[in-house]
C-alpha atoms as a PDB file:
ATOM      1  CA  MET A   1     -10.976  22.269   2.958  1.00  0.00           C
ATOM      2  CA  PRO A   2     -10.221  19.203   5.092  1.00  0.00           C
ATOM      3  CA  ALA A   3     -12.361  18.732   8.208  1.00  0.00           C
ATOM      4  CA  HIS A   4      -9.203  18.515  10.345  1.00  0.00           C
ATOM      5  CA  PRO A   5      -5.758  20.163  10.115  1.00  0.00           C
ATOM      6  CA  ARG A   6      -3.725  18.658   7.307  1.00  0.00           C
ATOM      7  CA  ARG A   7      -1.227  16.120   8.593  1.00  0.00           C
ATOM      8  CA  ARG A   8       1.318  13.750   7.145  1.00  0.00           C
ATOM      9  CA  PHE A   9       0.445  10.163   7.991  1.00  0.00           C
ATOM     10  CA  ILE A  10       3.239   7.603   7.781  1.00  0.00           C
ATOM     11  CA  CYS A  11       1.563   4.248   7.195  1.00  0.00           C
ATOM     12  CA  SER A  12       4.001   1.365   7.519  1.00  0.00           C
ATOM     13  CA  THR A  13       3.647  -2.383   7.678  1.00  0.00           C
ATOM     14  CA  PHE A  14       5.395  -5.672   7.016  1.00  0.00           C
ATOM     15  CA  GLY A  15       3.916  -8.840   5.616  1.00  0.00           C
ATOM     16  CA  SER A  16       1.510 -10.103   3.005  1.00  0.00           C
ATOM     17  CA  ALA A  17      -1.481  -8.522   1.298  1.00  0.00           C
ATOM     18  CA  GLY A  18      -3.497  -9.377   4.414  1.00  0.00           C
ATOM     19  CA  ASP A  19      -1.381  -6.844   6.324  1.00  0.00           C
ATOM     20  CA  VAL A  20      -0.917  -4.303   3.527  1.00  0.00           C
ATOM     21  CA  PHE A  21      -4.510  -4.050   2.251  1.00  0.00           C
ATOM     22  CA  PRO A  22      -6.096  -2.861   5.548  1.00  0.00           C
ATOM     23  CA  ILE A  23      -3.544  -0.091   6.057  1.00  0.00           C
ATOM     24  CA  LEU A  24      -3.622   0.857   2.387  1.00  0.00           C
ATOM     25  CA  GLY A  25      -7.409   1.153   2.481  1.00  0.00           C
ATOM     26  CA  LEU A  26      -7.120   3.370   5.562  1.00  0.00           C
ATOM     27  CA  ALA A  27      -4.407   5.464   3.895  1.00  0.00           C
ATOM     28  CA  LEU A  28      -6.636   6.136   0.898  1.00  0.00           C
ATOM     29  CA  ALA A  29      -9.495   7.158   3.183  1.00  0.00           C
ATOM     30  CA  LEU A  30      -7.184   9.584   5.004  1.00  0.00           C
ATOM     31  CA  ARG A  31      -6.055  11.052   1.686  1.00  0.00           C
ATOM     32  CA  GLU A  32      -9.689  11.700   0.770  1.00  0.00           C
ATOM     33  CA  ARG A  33      -9.895  13.795   3.948  1.00  0.00           C
ATOM     34  CA  GLY A  34      -7.095  15.993   2.642  1.00  0.00           C
ATOM     35  CA  HIS A  35      -4.111  14.490   4.439  1.00  0.00           C
ATOM     36  CA  ASP A  36      -0.673  13.750   3.024  1.00  0.00           C
ATOM     37  CA  ILE A  37       0.296  10.059   2.980  1.00  0.00           C
ATOM     38  CA  LEU A  38       3.651   8.309   2.975  1.00  0.00           C
ATOM     39  CA  PHE A  39       3.260   4.529   2.641  1.00  0.00           C
ATOM     40  CA  ALA A  40       6.147   2.263   3.629  1.00  0.00           C
ATOM     41  CA  THR A  41       6.191  -1.477   3.074  1.00  0.00           C
ATOM     42  CA  ASN A  42       8.161  -4.112   1.210  1.00  0.00           C
ATOM     43  CA  ASP A  43       9.148  -3.275  -2.369  1.00  0.00           C
ATOM     44  CA  HIS A  44       6.982  -6.216  -3.479  1.00  0.00           C
ATOM     45  CA  PHE A  45       3.975  -3.885  -3.121  1.00  0.00           C
ATOM     46  CA  ARG A  46       5.497  -0.790  -4.750  1.00  0.00           C
ATOM     47  CA  SER A  47       3.438  -0.877  -7.945  1.00  0.00           C
ATOM     48  CA  LEU A  48       0.211  -1.463  -6.000  1.00  0.00           C
ATOM     49  CA  VAL A  49       0.818   1.551  -3.748  1.00  0.00           C
ATOM     50  CA  GLU A  50       2.095   3.853  -6.491  1.00  0.00           C
ATOM     51  CA  ASN A  51      -0.831   2.968  -8.762  1.00  0.00           C
ATOM     52  CA  TYR A  52      -3.025   4.704  -6.182  1.00  0.00           C
ATOM     53  CA  GLY A  53      -0.836   7.804  -6.315  1.00  0.00           C
ATOM     54  CA  LEU A  54       0.713   7.490  -2.843  1.00  0.00           C
ATOM     55  CA  THR A  55       4.302   8.335  -1.965  1.00  0.00           C
ATOM     56  CA  PHE A  56       6.121   5.037  -1.440  1.00  0.00           C
ATOM     57  CA  GLU A  57       9.136   4.131   0.694  1.00  0.00           C
ATOM     58  CA  PRO A  58      10.515   0.572   0.522  1.00  0.00           C
ATOM     59  CA  LEU A  59      10.971  -1.489   3.671  1.00  0.00           C
ATOM     60  CA  GLY A  60      13.069  -4.328   2.324  1.00  0.00           C
ATOM     61  CA  THR A  61      13.538  -5.684  -1.167  1.00  0.00           C
ATOM     62  CA  GLU A  62      11.608  -8.099  -3.340  1.00  0.00           C
ATOM     63  CA  ALA A  63      14.348 -10.638  -2.590  1.00  0.00           C
ATOM     64  CA  ASP A  64      13.715 -10.176   1.147  1.00  0.00           C
ATOM     65  CA  TYR A  65      10.003 -10.826   0.620  1.00  0.00           C
ATOM     66  CA  GLN A  66      10.557 -13.960  -1.444  1.00  0.00           C
ATOM     67  CA  ALA A  67      13.122 -15.305   1.045  1.00  0.00           C
ATOM     68  CA  CYS A  68      10.617 -14.864   3.869  1.00  0.00           C
ATOM     69  CA  ILE A  69       7.660 -16.557   2.190  1.00  0.00           C
ATOM     70  CA  SER A  70       9.768 -19.370   0.682  1.00  0.00           C
ATOM     71  CA  ASN A  71      10.607 -20.738   4.137  1.00  0.00           C
ATOM     72  CA  PRO A  72       7.935 -23.230   5.312  1.00  0.00           C
ATOM     73  CA  ASP A  73       8.482 -22.047   8.911  1.00  0.00           C
ATOM     74  CA  LEU A  74       6.254 -19.097   7.968  1.00  0.00           C
ATOM     75  CA  TRP A  75       3.259 -21.433   8.353  1.00  0.00           C
ATOM     76  CA  HIS A  76       4.474 -23.408  11.373  1.00  0.00           C
ATOM     77  CA  PRO A  77       2.454 -22.671  14.560  1.00  0.00           C
ATOM     78  CA  ARG A  78       5.532 -22.637  16.817  1.00  0.00           C
ATOM     79  CA  ARG A  79       8.341 -21.502  14.534  1.00  0.00           C
ATOM     80  CA  ALA A  80       6.514 -18.802  12.567  1.00  0.00           C
ATOM     81  CA  PHE A  81       7.108 -15.868  14.922  1.00  0.00           C
ATOM     82  CA  ARG A  82      10.875 -16.412  15.132  1.00  0.00           C
ATOM     83  CA  HIS A  83      11.085 -16.705  11.358  1.00  0.00           C
ATOM     84  CA  ILE A  84       8.992 -13.593  10.740  1.00  0.00           C
ATOM     85  CA  PHE A  85      10.974 -11.487  13.216  1.00  0.00           C
ATOM     86  CA  ARG A  86      14.325 -12.616  11.878  1.00  0.00           C
ATOM     87  CA  SER A  87      13.124 -11.817   8.365  1.00  0.00           C
ATOM     88  CA  PHE A  88      12.123  -8.217   9.013  1.00  0.00           C
ATOM     89  CA  SER A  89      14.295  -7.177  11.983  1.00  0.00           C
ATOM     90  CA  PRO A  90      17.136  -5.976   9.692  1.00  0.00           C
ATOM     91  CA  ILE A  91      14.814  -3.336   8.192  1.00  0.00           C
ATOM     92  CA  LEU A  92      13.235  -2.082  11.430  1.00  0.00           C
ATOM     93  CA  LYS A  93      15.888   0.615  11.700  1.00  0.00           C
ATOM     94  CA  ARG A  94      14.914   1.811   8.237  1.00  0.00           C
ATOM     95  CA  GLN A  95      11.317   2.084   9.464  1.00  0.00           C
ATOM     96  CA  TYR A  96      12.567   4.255  12.327  1.00  0.00           C
ATOM     97  CA  ALA A  97      14.666   6.367   9.944  1.00  0.00           C
ATOM     98  CA  ILE A  98      11.683   7.040   7.653  1.00  0.00           C
ATOM     99  CA  HIS A  99       9.799   8.523  10.618  1.00  0.00           C
ATOM    100  CA  GLU A 100      12.836  10.502  11.729  1.00  0.00           C
ATOM    101  CA  GLU A 101      13.469  11.934   8.250  1.00  0.00           C
ATOM    102  CA  SER A 102       9.833  12.804   7.639  1.00  0.00           C
ATOM    103  CA  THR A 103       9.517  14.560  10.985  1.00  0.00           C
ATOM    104  CA  ALA A 104      12.619  16.644  10.274  1.00  0.00           C
ATOM    105  CA  ARG A 105      11.248  17.677   6.861  1.00  0.00           C
ATOM    106  CA  ASN A 106       7.548  18.100   7.535  1.00  0.00           C
ATOM    107  CA  GLY A 107       6.641  18.038  11.222  1.00  0.00           C
ATOM    108  CA  ASN A 108       3.004  17.404  12.188  1.00  0.00           C
ATOM    109  CA  VAL A 109       3.489  13.670  11.546  1.00  0.00           C
ATOM    110  CA  VAL A 110       1.241  10.858  12.744  1.00  0.00           C
ATOM    111  CA  ALA A 111       2.325   7.207  12.464  1.00  0.00           C
ATOM    112  CA  ILE A 112       0.111   4.204  11.778  1.00  0.00           C
ATOM    113  CA  SER A 113       1.567   0.709  11.961  1.00  0.00           C
ATOM    114  CA  ASN A 114       0.699  -2.842  12.911  1.00  0.00           C
ATOM    115  CA  CYS A 115       1.825  -4.585  16.083  1.00  0.00           C
ATOM    116  CA  LEU A 116       5.198  -5.518  14.579  1.00  0.00           C
ATOM    117  CA  GLY A 117       6.051  -1.925  13.692  1.00  0.00           C
ATOM    118  CA  PHE A 118       8.772  -1.704  16.334  1.00  0.00           C
ATOM    119  CA  GLY A 119      10.630   0.998  14.388  1.00  0.00           C
ATOM    120  CA  ALA A 120       7.513   3.171  14.549  1.00  0.00           C
ATOM    121  CA  MET A 121       7.138   2.441  18.275  1.00  0.00           C
ATOM    122  CA  LEU A 122      10.698   3.572  18.958  1.00  0.00           C
ATOM    123  CA  ALA A 123      10.159   6.689  16.830  1.00  0.00           C
ATOM    124  CA  ARG A 124       7.156   7.460  19.015  1.00  0.00           C
ATOM    125  CA  GLU A 125       9.205   7.152  22.219  1.00  0.00           C
ATOM    126  CA  LYS A 126      12.355   8.890  21.013  1.00  0.00           C
ATOM    127  CA  LEU A 127      10.926  11.529  18.662  1.00  0.00           C
ATOM    128  CA  GLY A 128       7.507  12.125  20.182  1.00  0.00           C
ATOM    129  CA  ILE A 129       5.561  11.095  17.051  1.00  0.00           C
ATOM    130  CA  PRO A 130       1.946  10.110  17.816  1.00  0.00           C
ATOM    131  CA  LEU A 131       1.386   6.481  16.844  1.00  0.00           C
ATOM    132  CA  ILE A 132      -1.770   4.466  16.260  1.00  0.00           C
ATOM    133  CA  THR A 133      -1.381   0.687  16.484  1.00  0.00           C
ATOM    134  CA  LEU A 134      -3.632  -1.078  14.013  1.00  0.00           C
ATOM    135  CA  HIS A 135      -4.722  -4.636  14.829  1.00  0.00           C
ATOM    136  CA  VAL A 136      -6.450  -6.673  12.141  1.00  0.00           C
ATOM    137  CA  GLN A 137      -7.038  -9.811  14.235  1.00  0.00           C
ATOM    138  CA  PRO A 138      -7.979 -10.365  17.898  1.00  0.00           C
ATOM    139  CA  ALA A 139      -5.266 -13.005  18.389  1.00  0.00           C
ATOM    140  CA  VAL A 140      -2.683 -10.269  19.119  1.00  0.00           C
ATOM    141  CA  ILE A 141      -4.606  -8.851  22.112  1.00  0.00           C
ATOM    142  CA  TRP A 142      -4.414 -11.041  25.186  1.00  0.00           C
ATOM    143  CA  SER A 143      -7.212 -11.159  27.727  1.00  0.00           C
ATOM    144  CA  THR A 144      -7.356 -13.180  30.910  1.00  0.00           C
ATOM    145  CA  TYR A 145     -11.164 -12.884  30.843  1.00  0.00           C
ATOM    146  CA  GLU A 146     -11.717 -14.300  27.364  1.00  0.00           C
ATOM    147  CA  PRO A 147      -8.389 -15.493  25.904  1.00  0.00           C
ATOM    148  CA  PRO A 148      -8.074 -15.418  22.121  1.00  0.00           C
ATOM    149  CA  THR A 149      -7.875 -18.711  20.271  1.00  0.00           C
ATOM    150  CA  LEU A 150      -4.213 -19.516  19.645  1.00  0.00           C
ATOM    151  CA  PRO A 151      -2.451 -22.660  18.370  1.00  0.00           C
ATOM    152  CA  GLY A 152      -1.612 -24.984  21.242  1.00  0.00           C
ATOM    153  CA  VAL A 153      -3.168 -22.738  23.924  1.00  0.00           C
ATOM    154  CA  ILE A 154      -5.903 -24.968  25.330  1.00  0.00           C
ATOM    155  CA  GLY A 155      -7.768 -25.840  28.522  1.00  0.00           C
ATOM    156  CA  PRO A 156      -9.419 -23.686  31.183  1.00  0.00           C
ATOM    157  CA  ARG A 157      -8.633 -19.980  31.399  1.00  0.00           C
ATOM    158  CA  TRP A 158      -5.964 -20.352  34.103  1.00  0.00           C
ATOM    159  CA  LEU A 159      -4.111 -22.919  32.008  1.00  0.00           C
ATOM    160  CA  LYS A 160      -4.393 -20.788  28.861  1.00  0.00           C
ATOM    161  CA  GLY A 161      -2.988 -17.854  30.831  1.00  0.00           C
ATOM    162  CA  LEU A 162      -0.065 -19.956  32.055  1.00  0.00           C
ATOM    163  CA  MET A 163       0.682 -21.294  28.582  1.00  0.00           C
ATOM    164  CA  TYR A 164       0.465 -17.827  27.059  1.00  0.00           C
ATOM    165  CA  GLY A 165       2.760 -16.358  29.705  1.00  0.00           C
ATOM    166  CA  LEU A 166       5.345 -19.058  29.038  1.00  0.00           C
ATOM    167  CA  GLY A 167       5.100 -18.483  25.290  1.00  0.00           C
ATOM    168  CA  GLU A 168       5.426 -14.737  25.731  1.00  0.00           C
ATOM    169  CA  LYS A 169       8.515 -15.100  27.933  1.00  0.00           C
ATOM    170  CA  PHE A 170      10.339 -17.927  26.177  1.00  0.00           C
ATOM    171  CA  VAL A 171       9.308 -17.348  22.548  1.00  0.00           C
ATOM    172  CA  ILE A 172       8.242 -13.736  21.929  1.00  0.00           C
ATOM    173  CA  ASP A 173      10.467 -11.918  24.433  1.00  0.00           C
ATOM    174  CA  ARG A 174      13.412 -14.270  23.938  1.00  0.00           C
ATOM    175  CA  THR A 175      13.229 -13.628  20.195  1.00  0.00           C
ATOM    176  CA  VAL A 176      12.636  -9.871  20.257  1.00  0.00           C
ATOM    177  CA  CYS A 177      14.185  -8.407  23.403  1.00  0.00           C
ATOM    178  CA  PRO A 178      17.921  -8.986  22.743  1.00  0.00           C
ATOM    179  CA  PHE A 179      17.710  -7.098  19.439  1.00  0.00           C
ATOM    180  CA  LEU A 180      15.180  -4.517  20.572  1.00  0.00           C
ATOM    181  CA  ASN A 181      16.763  -3.645  23.917  1.00  0.00           C
ATOM    182  CA  GLU A 182      20.233  -3.266  22.441  1.00  0.00           C
ATOM    183  CA  TRP A 183      18.731  -0.805  19.946  1.00  0.00           C
ATOM    184  CA  ARG A 184      16.850   0.964  22.733  1.00  0.00           C
ATOM    185  CA  ARG A 185      20.107   1.305  24.676  1.00  0.00           C
ATOM    186  CA  GLU A 186      21.697   2.989  21.633  1.00  0.00           C
ATOM    187  CA  LEU A 187      18.784   5.452  21.583  1.00  0.00           C
ATOM    188  CA  GLY A 188      19.003   6.117  25.325  1.00  0.00           C
ATOM    189  CA  LEU A 189      15.727   4.321  26.073  1.00  0.00           C
ATOM    190  CA  PRO A 190      15.151   1.863  28.949  1.00  0.00           C
ATOM    191  CA  PRO A 191      14.727  -1.861  28.215  1.00  0.00           C
ATOM    192  CA  VAL A 192      11.292  -3.402  27.768  1.00  0.00           C
ATOM    193  CA  LYS A 193       9.754  -6.844  28.155  1.00  0.00           C
ATOM    194  CA  ARG A 194       6.331  -8.445  27.730  1.00  0.00           C
ATOM    195  CA  ILE A 195       6.393  -7.359  24.111  1.00  0.00           C
ATOM    196  CA  THR A 196       2.798  -8.339  23.383  1.00  0.00           C
ATOM    197  CA  ARG A 197       1.672  -5.662  25.873  1.00  0.00           C
ATOM    198  CA  TRP A 198       4.289  -3.086  24.811  1.00  0.00           C
ATOM    199  CA  TRP A 199       3.257  -3.204  21.138  1.00  0.00           C
ATOM    200  CA  ASN A 200      -0.050  -1.475  21.948  1.00  0.00           C
ATOM    201  CA  SER A 201       0.621   2.244  21.485  1.00  0.00           C
ATOM    202  CA  PRO A 202      -0.362   4.473  24.440  1.00  0.00           C
ATOM    203  CA  ASP A 203      -1.638   7.002  21.863  1.00  0.00           C
ATOM    204  CA  GLY A 204      -4.342   4.735  20.493  1.00  0.00           C
ATOM    205  CA  VAL A 205      -5.184   1.231  19.317  1.00  0.00           C
ATOM    206  CA  VAL A 206      -7.637   0.630  16.480  1.00  0.00           C
ATOM    207  CA  CYS A 207      -9.020  -2.863  15.915  1.00  0.00           C
ATOM    208  CA  LEU A 208     -10.321  -3.568  12.433  1.00  0.00           C
ATOM    209  CA  PHE A 209     -12.846  -6.172  13.538  1.00  0.00           C
ATOM    210  CA  PRO A 210     -16.300  -5.568  15.049  1.00  0.00           C
ATOM    211  CA  ASP A 211     -17.383  -6.344  18.595  1.00  0.00           C
ATOM    212  CA  TRP A 212     -19.724  -9.154  17.493  1.00  0.00           C
ATOM    213  CA  TYR A 213     -16.654 -10.956  16.114  1.00  0.00           C
ATOM    214  CA  ALA A 214     -14.471 -10.330  19.187  1.00  0.00           C
ATOM    215  CA  PRO A 215     -16.297  -8.748  22.140  1.00  0.00           C
ATOM    216  CA  PRO A 216     -14.209  -6.131  24.006  1.00  0.00           C
ATOM    217  CA  GLN A 217     -12.622  -7.340  27.243  1.00  0.00           C
ATOM    218  CA  PRO A 218     -12.058  -5.463  30.535  1.00  0.00           C
ATOM    219  CA  ASP A 219      -8.279  -5.896  30.340  1.00  0.00           C
ATOM    220  CA  TRP A 220      -7.870  -4.720  26.747  1.00  0.00           C
ATOM    221  CA  PRO A 221      -5.987  -1.400  26.402  1.00  0.00           C
ATOM    222  CA  PRO A 222      -8.242   1.428  27.655  1.00  0.00           C
ATOM    223  CA  ASN A 223      -7.468   3.571  24.588  1.00  0.00           C
ATOM    224  CA  LEU A 224      -8.745   0.900  22.183  1.00  0.00           C
ATOM    225  CA  ILE A 225     -11.593   1.356  19.724  1.00  0.00           C
ATOM    226  CA  GLN A 226     -13.147  -1.205  17.399  1.00  0.00           C
ATOM    227  CA  ALA A 227     -14.147  -0.498  13.830  1.00  0.00           C
ATOM    228  CA  ASP A 228     -15.445  -2.831  11.140  1.00  0.00           C
ATOM    229  CA  PHE A 229     -13.519  -5.346   9.057  1.00  0.00           C
ATOM    230  CA  PRO A 230     -11.115  -3.891   6.468  1.00  0.00           C
ATOM    231  CA  LEU A 231     -13.169  -4.731   3.373  1.00  0.00           C
ATOM    232  CA  TRP A 232     -11.073  -2.708   0.915  1.00  0.00           C
ATOM    233  CA  ASN A 233      -9.817  -4.719  -2.074  1.00  0.00           C
ATOM    234  CA  ALA A 234      -7.333  -3.715  -4.742  1.00  0.00           C
ATOM    235  CA  ASP A 235      -8.882  -3.193  -8.199  1.00  0.00           C
ATOM    236  CA  ALA A 236     -12.436  -3.835  -6.990  1.00  0.00           C
ATOM    237  CA  SER A 237     -13.626  -0.616  -8.636  1.00  0.00           C
ATOM    238  CA  ASN A 238     -12.610  -2.021 -12.033  1.00  0.00           C
ATOM    239  CA  GLY A 239     -15.108  -4.875 -11.823  1.00  0.00           C
ATOM    240  CA  LEU A 240     -14.439  -8.545 -12.468  1.00  0.00           C
ATOM    241  CA  PRO A 241     -11.866  -9.288 -15.161  1.00  0.00           C
ATOM    242  CA  PRO A 242     -13.640 -10.507 -18.331  1.00  0.00           C
ATOM    243  CA  GLU A 243     -12.040 -13.948 -18.172  1.00  0.00           C
ATOM    244  CA  VAL A 244     -13.354 -14.455 -14.634  1.00  0.00           C
ATOM    245  CA  ASP A 245     -16.832 -13.279 -15.550  1.00  0.00           C
ATOM    246  CA  ASP A 246     -16.860 -15.587 -18.572  1.00  0.00           C
ATOM    247  CA  PHE A 247     -15.921 -18.588 -16.434  1.00  0.00           C
ATOM    248  CA  LEU A 248     -18.603 -17.806 -13.863  1.00  0.00           C
ATOM    249  CA  LYS A 249     -21.261 -17.517 -16.565  1.00  0.00           C
ATOM    250  CA  ALA A 250     -20.237 -20.796 -18.197  1.00  0.00           C
ATOM    251  CA  GLY A 251     -21.660 -23.102 -15.511  1.00  0.00           C
ATOM    252  CA  ASP A 252     -22.709 -23.624 -11.919  1.00  0.00           C
ATOM    253  CA  ALA A 253     -21.299 -21.495  -9.117  1.00  0.00           C
ATOM    254  CA  PRO A 254     -17.762 -22.755  -8.362  1.00  0.00           C
ATOM    255  CA  ILE A 255     -15.968 -23.500  -5.118  1.00  0.00           C
ATOM    256  CA  VAL A 256     -13.187 -20.943  -4.583  1.00  0.00           C
ATOM    257  CA  PHE A 257      -9.879 -22.048  -3.034  1.00  0.00           C
ATOM    258  CA  THR A 258      -6.920 -20.000  -1.776  1.00  0.00           C
ATOM    259  CA  PRO A 259      -4.172 -20.832   0.752  1.00  0.00           C
ATOM    260  CA  GLY A 260      -3.241 -17.139   1.165  1.00  0.00           C
ATOM    261  CA  SER A 261      -1.519 -14.599  -1.067  1.00  0.00           C
ATOM    262  CA  ALA A 262       1.922 -15.222   0.496  1.00  0.00           C
ATOM    263  CA  ASN A 263       1.680 -19.020   0.578  1.00  0.00           C
ATOM    264  CA  VAL A 264       4.091 -20.749  -1.792  1.00  0.00           C
ATOM    265  CA  HIS A 265       3.751 -24.127  -0.054  1.00  0.00           C
ATOM    266  CA  GLY A 266       0.229 -24.976  -1.193  1.00  0.00           C
ATOM    267  CA  HIS A 267       0.943 -27.962  -3.468  1.00  0.00           C
ATOM    268  CA  GLU A 268      -1.023 -30.413  -1.332  1.00  0.00           C
ATOM    269  CA  PHE A 269      -3.770 -27.869  -0.735  1.00  0.00           C
ATOM    270  CA  PHE A 270      -4.381 -27.363  -4.442  1.00  0.00           C
ATOM    271  CA  ALA A 271      -4.089 -31.075  -5.217  1.00  0.00           C
ATOM    272  CA  ALA A 272      -6.757 -31.730  -2.587  1.00  0.00           C
ATOM    273  CA  ALA A 273      -8.888 -28.906  -4.007  1.00  0.00           C
ATOM    274  CA  VAL A 274      -8.839 -30.417  -7.481  1.00  0.00           C
ATOM    275  CA  GLU A 275      -9.655 -33.866  -6.122  1.00  0.00           C
ATOM    276  CA  ALA A 276     -12.516 -32.482  -4.001  1.00  0.00           C
ATOM    277  CA  CYS A 277     -14.038 -30.821  -7.044  1.00  0.00           C
ATOM    278  CA  ARG A 278     -13.750 -34.095  -8.979  1.00  0.00           C
ATOM    279  CA  VAL A 279     -15.407 -36.127  -6.222  1.00  0.00           C
ATOM    280  CA  LEU A 280     -18.192 -33.561  -5.748  1.00  0.00           C
ATOM    281  CA  ASN A 281     -18.580 -32.967  -9.489  1.00  0.00           C
ATOM    282  CA  ARG A 282     -18.248 -29.235  -8.879  1.00  0.00           C
ATOM    283  CA  ARG A 283     -16.455 -26.469 -10.721  1.00  0.00           C
ATOM    284  CA  GLY A 284     -13.622 -24.690  -8.986  1.00  0.00           C
ATOM    285  CA  ILE A 285     -11.499 -21.540  -8.984  1.00  0.00           C
ATOM    286  CA  LEU A 286      -7.931 -21.638  -7.656  1.00  0.00           C
ATOM    287  CA  LEU A 287      -6.429 -18.314  -6.534  1.00  0.00           C
ATOM    288  CA  THR A 288      -2.665 -17.909  -6.236  1.00  0.00           C
ATOM    289  CA  GLY A 289       0.073 -15.773  -7.708  1.00  0.00           C
ATOM    290  CA  TYR A 290       2.483 -18.723  -7.580  1.00  0.00           C
ATOM    291  CA  VAL A 291       1.456 -21.085 -10.370  1.00  0.00           C
ATOM    292  CA  GLU A 292       4.213 -23.595  -9.560  1.00  0.00           C
ATOM    293  CA  GLN A 293       1.992 -24.839  -6.715  1.00  0.00           C
ATOM    294  CA  LEU A 294      -0.754 -25.963  -9.099  1.00  0.00           C
ATOM    295  CA  PRO A 295      -1.140 -29.427 -10.607  1.00  0.00           C
ATOM    296  CA  ALA A 296       0.491 -29.726 -14.020  1.00  0.00           C
ATOM    297  CA  ALA A 297      -2.863 -29.876 -15.810  1.00  0.00           C
ATOM    298  CA  LEU A 298      -6.266 -28.631 -14.712  1.00  0.00           C
ATOM    299  CA  PRO A 299      -9.599 -29.923 -16.051  1.00  0.00           C
ATOM    300  CA  GLU A 300     -11.786 -27.459 -17.969  1.00  0.00           C
ATOM    301  CA  SER A 301     -14.092 -27.266 -14.966  1.00  0.00           C
ATOM    302  CA  ILE A 302     -11.351 -25.664 -12.842  1.00  0.00           C
ATOM    303  CA  ALA A 303      -9.811 -22.264 -13.558  1.00  0.00           C
ATOM    304  CA  HIS A 304      -6.786 -20.533 -12.081  1.00  0.00           C
ATOM    305  CA  PHE A 305      -6.484 -16.783 -11.589  1.00  0.00           C
ATOM    306  CA  HIS A 306      -3.655 -14.832  -9.982  1.00  0.00           C
ATOM    307  CA  TYR A 307      -5.933 -12.406  -8.149  1.00  0.00           C
ATOM    308  CA  VAL A 308      -9.636 -11.573  -8.112  1.00  0.00           C
ATOM    309  CA  PRO A 309     -11.284  -9.054  -5.720  1.00  0.00           C
ATOM    310  CA  LEU A 310     -13.104 -11.302  -3.268  1.00  0.00           C
ATOM    311  CA  ASP A 311     -15.984  -8.894  -2.711  1.00  0.00           C
ATOM    312  CA  LEU A 312     -16.870  -9.323  -6.396  1.00  0.00           C
ATOM    313  CA  LEU A 313     -16.126 -13.045  -6.673  1.00  0.00           C
ATOM    314  CA  LEU A 314     -17.540 -14.642  -3.518  1.00  0.00           C
ATOM    315  CA  PRO A 315     -21.197 -13.606  -3.960  1.00  0.00           C
ATOM    316  CA  ARG A 316     -21.133 -15.732  -7.119  1.00  0.00           C
ATOM    317  CA  ALA A 317     -19.382 -18.722  -5.513  1.00  0.00           C
ATOM    318  CA  ALA A 318     -20.868 -21.875  -3.996  1.00  0.00           C
ATOM    319  CA  ALA A 319     -18.317 -22.057  -1.175  1.00  0.00           C
ATOM    320  CA  PHE A 320     -14.961 -20.614  -0.135  1.00  0.00           C
ATOM    321  CA  VAL A 321     -12.060 -22.715   1.187  1.00  0.00           C
ATOM    322  CA  HIS A 322      -9.258 -20.568   2.642  1.00  0.00           C
ATOM    323  CA  HIS A 323      -6.484 -20.297   5.213  1.00  0.00           C
ATOM    324  CA  GLY A 324      -8.317 -18.142   7.769  1.00  0.00           C
ATOM    325  CA  GLY A 325      -6.576 -14.826   7.081  1.00  0.00           C
ATOM    326  CA  VAL A 326      -8.587 -11.834   8.239  1.00  0.00           C
ATOM    327  CA  GLY A 327      -9.122 -10.484   4.722  1.00  0.00           C
ATOM    328  CA  SER A 328     -10.439 -13.796   3.412  1.00  0.00           C
ATOM    329  CA  THR A 329     -12.502 -14.393   6.559  1.00  0.00           C
ATOM    330  CA  SER A 330     -14.170 -10.990   6.509  1.00  0.00           C
ATOM    331  CA  GLN A 331     -14.962 -11.181   2.791  1.00  0.00           C
ATOM    332  CA  ALA A 332     -16.416 -14.664   3.301  1.00  0.00           C
ATOM    333  CA  LEU A 333     -18.646 -13.387   6.111  1.00  0.00           C
ATOM    334  CA  LEU A 334     -19.723 -10.442   3.974  1.00  0.00           C
ATOM    335  CA  ALA A 335     -20.664 -12.740   1.083  1.00  0.00           C
END
């Protein structure tokens, strides 16, 4: 028997593996406790989710995913948010509908989503579904006491607060509020602003990073709790693929390079990685699912793999060069 009443958890998210893996790991843990799980994300991740036996609902198509990651604005410090929101805003109403339909069929529903799960937030307000906001990085929680490190937000605390307030008003709110408040009007809900405060659910906020990494601040949401890093990795239980193990055994510990699972603009990154290995006379491993980014020919001392569980690979690596995503960062710290 489960330790708690059986519930249906709707776990939904948008984005890359760095967003999907933490919620998927949590969903599997909830299933082990006897709960029913519906997992909603882009169709790009359908096979991953269904391979773990979870009910899957698509939020956007594979074409939507590829269109989003193919635009270099995804990696631009000032243009990224507008691009991301414009990419997924057309499917936010489907996220809302999934919660509405599941509540009508099952009842006893609890929602879990990341800070961009605006469809889940509106379902909470309109339908009364409890919602837990899941944060995987401290950058999305503002504090005037100890501001998070953000691109272009520099100087003393008062100046950082001013710059953040301007960015929130003229970038975040200006991008989100016209769409969101028109939708809220259709649902009979009042308008909102200061979106980076609104996206913290009043029902609970869970941060998947420990307090030694980001100490809690007095002006964080009062219903916030911190857990540990989301260290779950797909396929880790299967061990290292034989071809990876063979390469590791064939010489010195390599330097591992990845620009992120959703990065298709890493040509210069990988060219620099290969050159660095040549200059240092070190072996290397390049991780990407998009082989068109790689140099046309790689020396025998450098191997490419589409995906390797980092918790199995990094303890056998000499160094790790990555883009700073929370999954890569936490696995690097663990190793």
